[in-house]
Amino acid sequence: MTPASGPVCGPLYSASVDLSILTTTTEPTISTRQPTTALEDQPIPVRAKLAAAWTSFMFLYAYVDILGFFTPGIVEDILDGRVYEFDLSQTFSTTALTLMAVPIFMIVLSMTLPARVSRIANLIVAALYVPVTVFNVAGGFWLYFYGLGVVLELIVLALILRYAWTWPRTARSANLATGPDYEGVRAQQA
């Protein structure tokens, strides 16, 4: 087979072969491509960072409670109708569900609310969850376990506050303030 009549296969041990059709010689040119070592670091949208952080917070919040069931005496207390200092009741269960539902909804709201509203909601909810999270350490019998859980949750809440606080803003167009239609635009806005 001649180079002009079709492709020529390279040796089996070659990882990447670039064959070109040659017109001046009968030998195929073989070049191997070197793998790239640098990974592309694409920017992550603030909405995705917030949703991921709320997801992490929700999992930490739930798993600290779930793993807490392995603390000796906890299940017995629950079966006797007590959690920490609280009686198990519909009010207690509704409050616990609400405390879990808020981070779950913040995952969705962080992605779907308009930017300004999402920023404000994230700042308010994360700030409100700081004292709630700190209070949770009071109910823990194993200080290292519950302390670690609270510290990790506070780190995630700090990230949420940082992401929301530093949400990038768009610059107004220079043409809007200095263009020939500026007065017309200002009149329509008023």
Coordinates of N, CA and C in Angstrom, one line a residue:
M1 N 0.8 -1.2 0.0 CA 0.0 0.0 0.0 C 0.9 1.2 0.0
T2 N 0.6 2.2 -0.8 CA 1.4 3.4 -0.9 C 0.8 4.5 0.0
P3 N 1.6 5.4 0.5 CA 1.0 6.4 1.4 C -0.2 7.2 0.8
A4 N -0.3 7.4 -0.5 CA -1.4 8.1 -1.1 C -2.6 7.3 -1.2
S5 N -2.5 6.0 -1.1 CA -3.7 5.1 -1.3 C -4.5 4.9 0.0
G6 N -4.0 5.2 1.2 CA -4.8 5.0 2.4 C -3.9 5.1 3.6
P7 N -4.5 4.9 4.8 CA -3.8 5.1 6.1 C -2.8 3.9 6.3
V8 N -1.8 4.2 6.9 CA -0.8 3.2 7.3 C -0.8 3.1 8.8
C9 N -0.9 1.9 9.3 CA -0.9 1.7 10.8 C 0.5 1.8 11.3
G10 N 0.7 2.4 12.5 CA 2.0 2.5 13.2 C 2.2 1.2 14.0
P11 N 3.3 1.1 14.7 CA 3.6 0.0 15.5 C 2.5 -0.2 16.6
L12 N 2.3 -1.4 17.1 CA 1.3 -1.6 18.1 C 1.6 -1.0 19.5
Y13 N 2.9 -0.7 19.8 CA 3.2 -0.2 21.0 C 3.1 1.3 21.1
S14 N 2.8 2.0 20.0 CA 2.7 3.4 19.9 C 1.3 3.9 20.5
A15 N 1.4 4.9 21.5 CA 0.2 5.3 22.1 C -0.6 6.3 21.2
S16 N 0.1 7.2 20.6 CA -0.5 8.2 19.7 C 0.3 8.3 18.5
V17 N -0.3 8.1 17.3 CA 0.4 8.2 16.1 C -0.3 9.2 15.2
D18 N 0.5 10.0 14.6 CA 0.0 11.0 13.7 C 0.6 10.7 12.3
L19 N -0.2 10.2 11.4 CA 0.3 9.8 10.1 C -0.2 10.8 9.1
S20 N 0.7 11.3 8.3 CA 0.3 12.2 7.2 C 0.5 11.5 5.8
I21 N -0.2 12.0 4.9 CA 0.0 11.5 3.5 C 1.2 12.2 2.9
L22 N 2.1 11.4 2.5 CA 3.3 12.0 2.0 C 3.3 12.0 0.5
T23 N 3.8 13.0 -0.1 CA 3.9 13.1 -1.5 C 5.3 13.0 -2.0
T24 N 6.3 13.3 -1.2 CA 7.6 13.3 -1.7 C 8.4 12.1 -1.2
T25 N 7.9 11.4 -0.3 CA 8.7 10.2 0.2 C 7.7 9.0 0.5
T26 N 8.2 7.9 0.5 CA 7.4 6.7 0.7 C 7.3 6.3 2.2
E27 N 8.1 7.0 3.1 CA 8.1 6.7 4.5 C 7.1 7.5 5.2
P28 N 6.3 6.8 6.1 CA 5.3 7.6 6.8 C 6.0 8.4 8.0
T29 N 5.5 9.6 8.3 CA 6.0 10.3 9.4 C 5.3 10.0 10.6
I30 N 6.0 9.6 11.7 CA 5.3 9.2 13.0 C 5.8 10.2 14.0
S31 N 4.8 10.8 14.7 CA 5.1 11.7 15.8 C 4.2 11.4 16.9
T32 N 4.8 11.4 18.1 CA 4.0 11.1 19.3 C 3.7 12.4 20.0
R33 N 2.5 12.5 20.6 CA 2.1 13.7 21.3 C 2.4 13.5 22.8
Q34 N 3.0 14.5 23.4 CA 3.3 14.4 24.8 C 2.0 14.8 25.6
P35 N 1.7 14.1 26.6 CA 0.6 14.5 27.5 C 0.8 15.8 28.1
T36 N -0.2 16.6 28.3 CA -0.1 17.8 29.0 C -0.2 17.6 30.5
T37 N 0.7 18.3 31.2 CA 0.8 18.1 32.6 C -0.1 19.1 33.4
A38 N -0.4 20.2 32.8 CA -1.2 21.2 33.5 C -2.7 21.0 33.3
L39 N -3.5 21.0 34.4 CA -4.9 20.9 34.2 C -5.5 22.3 34.1
E40 N -6.6 22.4 33.3 CA -7.3 23.6 33.2 C -8.1 23.9 34.5
D41 N -7.9 25.0 35.1 CA -8.6 25.4 36.3 C -9.7 26.4 35.9
Q42 N -10.9 25.8 35.6 CA -12.0 26.7 35.2 C -12.6 27.3 36.4
P43 N -13.1 28.6 36.3 CA -13.7 29.2 37.4 C -15.1 28.5 37.7
I44 N -15.4 28.4 39.0 CA -16.7 27.8 39.4 C -17.6 29.0 39.7
P45 N -18.8 28.9 39.2 CA -19.8 30.0 39.5 C -20.1 30.0 41.0
V46 N -20.4 31.2 41.5 CA -20.7 31.4 42.9 C -21.9 30.6 43.3
R47 N -22.9 30.5 42.4 CA -24.1 29.7 42.7 C -23.7 28.2 43.0
A48 N -22.8 27.7 42.2 CA -22.4 26.3 42.3 C -21.6 26.1 43.6
K49 N -20.8 27.1 44.0 CA -20.0 27.0 45.2 C -21.0 27.0 46.4
L50 N -22.0 27.9 46.3 CA -23.0 28.0 47.4 C -23.8 26.7 47.6
A51 N -24.2 26.2 46.4 CA -25.0 25.0 46.5 C -24.2 23.8 47.0
A52 N -22.9 23.7 46.6 CA -22.1 22.7 47.1 C -21.8 22.8 48.6
A53 N -21.6 24.1 49.0 CA -21.3 24.3 50.5 C -22.6 24.0 51.3
W54 N -23.8 24.3 50.8 CA -25.0 24.0 51.6 C -25.2 22.4 51.6
T55 N -24.8 21.8 50.5 CA -24.9 20.3 50.5 C -24.0 19.7 51.5
S56 N -22.8 20.2 51.6 CA -21.8 19.7 52.6 C -22.3 20.0 54.0
F57 N -22.8 21.2 54.2 CA -23.3 21.5 55.5 C -24.5 20.6 55.9
M58 N -25.4 20.3 55.0 CA -26.5 19.5 55.3 C -26.0 18.0 55.6
F59 N -25.1 17.5 54.9 CA -24.5 16.2 55.2 C -23.9 16.2 56.5
L60 N -23.0 17.2 56.8 CA -22.4 17.2 58.1 C -23.4 17.3 59.3
Y61 N -24.4 18.1 59.1 CA -25.5 18.3 60.1 C -26.2 17.0 60.3
A62 N -26.5 16.3 59.3 CA -27.3 15.0 59.4 C -26.4 13.9 60.0
Y63 N -25.1 13.8 59.5 CA -24.3 12.7 59.9 C -23.8 12.9 61.4
V64 N -23.7 14.1 61.8 CA -23.3 14.3 63.2 C -24.5 13.7 64.1
D65 N -25.7 14.0 63.7 CA -26.9 13.5 64.4 C -27.0 12.0 64.3
I66 N -26.8 11.5 63.1 CA -26.9 10.0 62.9 C -25.8 9.3 63.6
L67 N -24.6 9.7 63.5 CA -23.5 9.0 64.3 C -23.6 9.2 65.8
G68 N -24.3 10.3 66.2 CA -24.6 10.5 67.6 C -25.4 9.4 68.2
F69 N -26.2 8.7 67.4 CA -27.0 7.6 67.9 C -26.1 6.5 68.5
F70 N -24.9 6.4 68.1 CA -24.0 5.4 68.6 C -23.4 5.7 69.9
T71 N -23.7 6.9 70.4 CA -23.3 7.3 71.8 C -24.0 6.4 72.8
P72 N -23.4 5.8 73.7 CA -24.1 5.0 74.7 C -25.2 5.8 75.4
G73 N -26.4 5.2 75.5 CA -27.5 5.8 76.2 C -28.4 6.6 75.4
I74 N -27.9 7.1 74.2 CA -28.7 8.0 73.4 C -30.0 7.3 72.9
V75 N -29.9 6.1 72.4 CA -31.1 5.4 71.9 C -32.1 5.1 73.0
E76 N -31.5 4.7 74.2 CA -32.4 4.5 75.3 C -33.2 5.7 75.7
D77 N -32.5 6.9 75.7 CA -33.1 8.1 76.0 C -34.2 8.5 75.0
I78 N -33.9 8.2 73.7 CA -34.9 8.5 72.7 C -36.1 7.6 72.9
L79 N -35.9 6.3 73.2 CA -37.0 5.4 73.4 C -37.8 5.8 74.7
D80 N -37.2 6.5 75.6 CA -37.9 7.0 76.8 C -38.5 8.3 76.5
G81 N -38.4 8.9 75.3 CA -39.0 10.1 74.9 C -38.3 11.4 75.2
R82 N -36.9 11.3 75.3 CA -36.1 12.5 75.6 C -34.9 12.6 74.6
V83 N -34.7 13.8 74.2 CA -33.5 14.1 73.4 C -32.8 15.3 74.1
Y84 N -31.6 15.0 74.6 CA -30.9 16.0 75.4 C -31.8 16.4 76.5
E85 N -32.2 17.6 76.6 CA -33.1 18.1 77.7 C -34.6 18.3 77.2
F86 N -34.8 17.8 76.0 CA -36.1 18.1 75.4 C -37.0 16.8 75.3
D87 N -38.3 17.0 75.6 CA -39.2 15.9 75.4 C -39.5 15.7 74.0
L88 N -39.6 14.4 73.5 CA -39.9 14.2 72.2 C -41.4 14.5 72.0
S89 N -41.7 15.3 71.0 CA -43.1 15.7 70.8 C -43.2 16.1 69.3
Q90 N -44.4 16.4 68.9 CA -44.6 16.9 67.6 C -43.9 18.2 67.4
T91 N -43.9 19.1 68.4 CA -43.1 20.4 68.3 C -41.6 20.1 68.1
F92 N -41.1 19.2 68.9 CA -39.6 18.9 68.7 C -39.3 18.4 67.3
S93 N -40.2 17.4 66.9 CA -39.9 16.8 65.5 C -40.1 17.8 64.4
T94 N -41.1 18.7 64.5 CA -41.3 19.8 63.5 C -40.1 20.7 63.5
T95 N -39.6 21.1 64.7 CA -38.5 22.0 64.8 C -37.2 21.3 64.1
A96 N -37.0 20.1 64.5 CA -35.9 19.4 63.9 C -36.0 19.3 62.4
L97 N -37.2 19.0 61.9 CA -37.4 18.9 60.4 C -37.1 20.3 59.8
T98 N -37.6 21.3 60.4 CA -37.4 22.7 59.9 C -35.9 23.0 59.8
L99 N -35.2 22.6 60.9 CA -33.7 22.9 60.9 C -33.0 22.2 59.8
M100 N -33.5 21.0 59.5 CA -32.8 20.2 58.4 C -33.3 20.7 57.0
A101 N -34.6 21.2 56.9 CA -35.1 21.6 55.6 C -34.5 22.9 55.1
V102 N -34.1 23.8 56.0 CA -33.5 25.0 55.6 C -32.3 24.8 54.7
P103 N -31.2 24.1 55.2 CA -30.1 23.9 54.3 C -30.4 23.1 53.0
I104 N -31.4 22.2 53.1 CA -31.8 21.5 51.9 C -32.4 22.5 50.9
F105 N -33.3 23.4 51.3 CA -33.8 24.4 50.4 C -32.8 25.4 49.9
M106 N -31.8 25.7 50.8 CA -30.8 26.6 50.4 C -29.9 26.1 49.2
I107 N -29.9 24.8 49.1 CA -29.2 24.2 47.9 C -29.9 24.6 46.6
V108 N -31.2 24.5 46.6 CA -32.0 24.8 45.4 C -32.1 26.3 45.3
L109 N -32.3 27.0 46.4 CA -32.5 28.5 46.3 C -31.2 29.2 45.8
S110 N -30.0 28.7 46.2 CA -28.8 29.3 45.8 C -28.6 29.2 44.3
M111 N -29.2 28.2 43.7 CA -29.0 28.0 42.2 C -30.1 28.7 41.4
T112 N -31.3 29.0 42.1 CA -32.4 29.5 41.3 C -32.9 30.9 41.6
L113 N -32.6 31.4 42.7 CA -33.0 32.8 43.0 C -32.2 33.8 42.2
P114 N -32.8 35.0 41.9 CA -32.0 36.0 41.3 C -30.7 36.3 42.2
A115 N -29.6 36.7 41.5 CA -28.4 36.9 42.2 C -28.5 37.7 43.5
R116 N -29.1 38.9 43.4 CA -29.2 39.8 44.6 C -29.9 39.1 45.7
V117 N -31.1 38.5 45.4 CA -31.9 37.8 46.4 C -31.1 36.6 47.0
S118 N -30.4 35.8 46.1 CA -29.7 34.7 46.6 C -28.6 35.1 47.5
R119 N -27.9 36.2 47.2 CA -26.8 36.7 48.0 C -27.3 37.0 49.4
I120 N -28.4 37.8 49.5 CA -29.0 38.2 50.7 C -29.4 37.0 51.5
A121 N -30.1 36.1 50.9 CA -30.7 34.9 51.6 C -29.5 34.1 52.1
N122 N -28.4 33.9 51.4 CA -27.3 33.1 51.9 C -26.6 33.8 53.0
L123 N -26.5 35.1 53.0 CA -25.9 35.8 54.1 C -26.7 35.7 55.4
I124 N -28.0 35.9 55.2 CA -28.9 35.8 56.4 C -29.0 34.4 57.0
V125 N -29.3 33.4 56.1 CA -29.4 32.1 56.6 C -28.1 31.5 57.2
A126 N -27.0 31.7 56.6 CA -25.7 31.2 57.1 C -25.4 31.9 58.5
A127 N -25.7 33.2 58.6 CA -25.5 33.9 59.8 C -26.4 33.4 60.9
L128 N -27.6 33.1 60.6 CA -28.5 32.5 61.6 C -28.2 31.1 62.0
Y129 N -27.5 30.4 61.2 CA -27.1 29.0 61.5 C -25.9 28.9 62.3
V130 N -25.1 30.0 62.4 CA -23.9 30.0 63.3 C -24.3 29.8 64.7
P131 N -25.2 30.5 65.4 CA -25.6 30.2 66.7 C -26.3 28.9 66.9
V132 N -27.1 28.5 65.9 CA -27.8 27.2 66.0 C -26.8 26.1 66.0
T133 N -25.7 26.2 65.2 CA -24.7 25.2 65.1 C -23.9 25.2 66.5
V134 N -23.6 26.3 67.0 CA -22.8 26.4 68.2 C -23.7 25.7 69.4
F135 N -25.0 26.0 69.4 CA -25.9 25.4 70.4 C -25.9 23.9 70.3
N136 N -25.7 23.3 69.2 CA -25.7 21.9 69.0 C -24.6 21.2 69.8
V137 N -23.5 21.9 70.1 CA -22.5 21.2 70.8 C -22.9 21.0 72.3
A138 N -23.9 21.8 72.8 CA -24.3 21.6 74.2 C -25.0 20.3 74.4
G139 N -25.6 19.8 73.3 CA -26.3 18.5 73.4 C -25.5 17.3 73.3
G140 N -24.2 17.5 73.0 CA -23.3 16.4 72.8 C -22.6 15.9 74.1
F141 N -22.6 14.6 74.2 CA -21.9 14.0 75.4 C -20.4 13.8 75.1
W142 N -20.1 13.5 73.9 CA -18.7 13.3 73.5 C -18.2 14.6 72.9
L143 N -17.5 15.3 73.7 CA -17.1 16.7 73.3 C -16.2 16.7 72.1
Y144 N -15.3 15.7 71.9 CA -14.4 15.7 70.7 C -15.2 15.5 69.5
F145 N -16.1 14.5 69.5 CA -17.0 14.2 68.4 C -17.9 15.4 68.0
Y146 N -18.7 15.9 69.0 CA -19.6 17.0 68.7 C -18.8 18.2 68.4
G147 N -17.7 18.4 69.1 CA -16.8 19.6 68.8 C -16.3 19.6 67.4
L148 N -15.8 18.5 67.0 CA -15.3 18.4 65.6 C -16.5 18.7 64.6
G149 N -17.6 18.1 64.8 CA -18.8 18.3 64.0 C -19.1 19.8 63.9
V150 N -19.2 20.5 65.0 CA -19.5 21.9 65.0 C -18.4 22.7 64.3
V151 N -17.2 22.4 64.6 CA -16.1 23.1 63.9 C -16.2 23.0 62.4
L152 N -16.4 21.8 61.9 CA -16.5 21.5 60.5 C -17.8 22.3 59.9
E153 N -18.9 22.3 60.6 CA -20.1 23.0 60.1 C -19.8 24.5 60.1
L154 N -19.1 25.0 61.1 CA -18.8 26.4 61.1 C -17.8 26.8 60.0
I155 N -16.9 25.9 59.6 CA -16.0 26.2 58.5 C -16.9 26.3 57.2
V156 N -17.8 25.4 57.0 CA -18.6 25.5 55.8 C -19.5 26.7 55.9
L157 N -20.1 27.1 57.0 CA -20.9 28.3 57.1 C -20.0 29.5 56.8
A158 N -18.8 29.5 57.3 CA -17.8 30.7 56.9 C -17.6 30.7 55.4
L159 N -17.4 29.6 54.8 CA -17.3 29.6 53.3 C -18.5 30.2 52.7
I160 N -19.7 29.8 53.1 CA -20.9 30.3 52.5 C -21.0 31.8 52.7
L161 N -20.7 32.3 53.9 CA -20.7 33.7 54.1 C -19.7 34.4 53.2
R162 N -18.5 33.9 53.1 CA -17.5 34.5 52.2 C -17.9 34.5 50.8
Y163 N -18.4 33.3 50.3 CA -18.8 33.3 48.9 C -19.9 34.3 48.6
A164 N -20.9 34.4 49.5 CA -22.0 35.3 49.3 C -21.6 36.8 49.4
W165 N -20.7 37.0 50.4 CA -20.3 38.4 50.6 C -19.4 38.9 49.5
T166 N -18.6 38.0 48.9 CA -17.7 38.5 47.8 C -18.3 38.1 46.4
W167 N -19.6 38.0 46.3 CA -20.2 37.7 45.0 C -19.8 38.7 44.0
P168 N -19.2 38.3 42.9 CA -18.8 39.3 41.9 C -19.9 40.2 41.4
R169 N -19.6 41.4 41.2 CA -20.6 42.4 40.6 C -20.2 42.7 39.2
T170 N -21.2 43.0 38.4 CA -20.9 43.4 37.0 C -20.7 44.9 37.0
A171 N -19.8 45.4 36.1 CA -19.6 46.8 36.0 C -20.6 47.4 35.0
R172 N -21.1 48.6 35.3 CA -22.0 49.2 34.4 C -21.2 49.6 33.1
S173 N -21.9 49.6 32.0 CA -21.3 49.9 30.8 C -20.9 51.4 30.8
A174 N -19.7 51.7 30.3 CA -19.3 53.1 30.2 C -20.1 53.8 29.2
N175 N -20.6 53.1 28.2 CA -21.5 53.8 27.2 C -22.8 54.2 27.8
L176 N -23.3 53.6 28.8 CA -24.6 53.9 29.4 C -24.5 55.3 30.0
A177 N -23.4 55.6 30.7 CA -23.3 56.9 31.4 C -22.8 58.0 30.5
T178 N -22.2 57.7 29.4 CA -21.6 58.8 28.6 C -22.1 58.8 27.1
G179 N -23.0 57.8 26.8 CA -23.4 57.7 25.4 C -24.5 58.8 25.1
P180 N -24.8 59.0 23.8 CA -25.7 60.0 23.4 C -27.1 59.8 23.9
D181 N -27.5 58.6 24.2 CA -28.8 58.3 24.7 C -28.9 58.3 26.2
Y182 N -27.9 58.8 26.9 CA -27.9 58.7 28.3 C -29.1 59.5 29.0
E183 N -29.4 60.7 28.5 CA -30.5 61.4 29.0 C -31.8 60.7 28.8
G184 N -32.0 60.1 27.6 CA -33.2 59.4 27.3 C -33.4 58.2 28.2
V185 N -32.3 57.5 28.5 CA -32.4 56.3 29.4 C -32.7 56.8 30.8
R186 N -32.1 57.9 31.2 CA -32.4 58.4 32.6 C -33.8 58.8 32.7
A187 N -34.4 59.4 31.6 CA -35.7 59.9 31.7 C -36.7 58.7 31.8
Q188 N -36.4 57.6 31.1 CA -37.2 56.4 31.1 C -37.2 55.7 32.5
Q189 N -36.0 55.8 33.2 CA -35.9 55.1 34.5 C -36.6 55.9 35.5
A190 N -36.7 57.2 35.4 CA -37.4 58.0 36.4 C -38.9 57.9 36.4

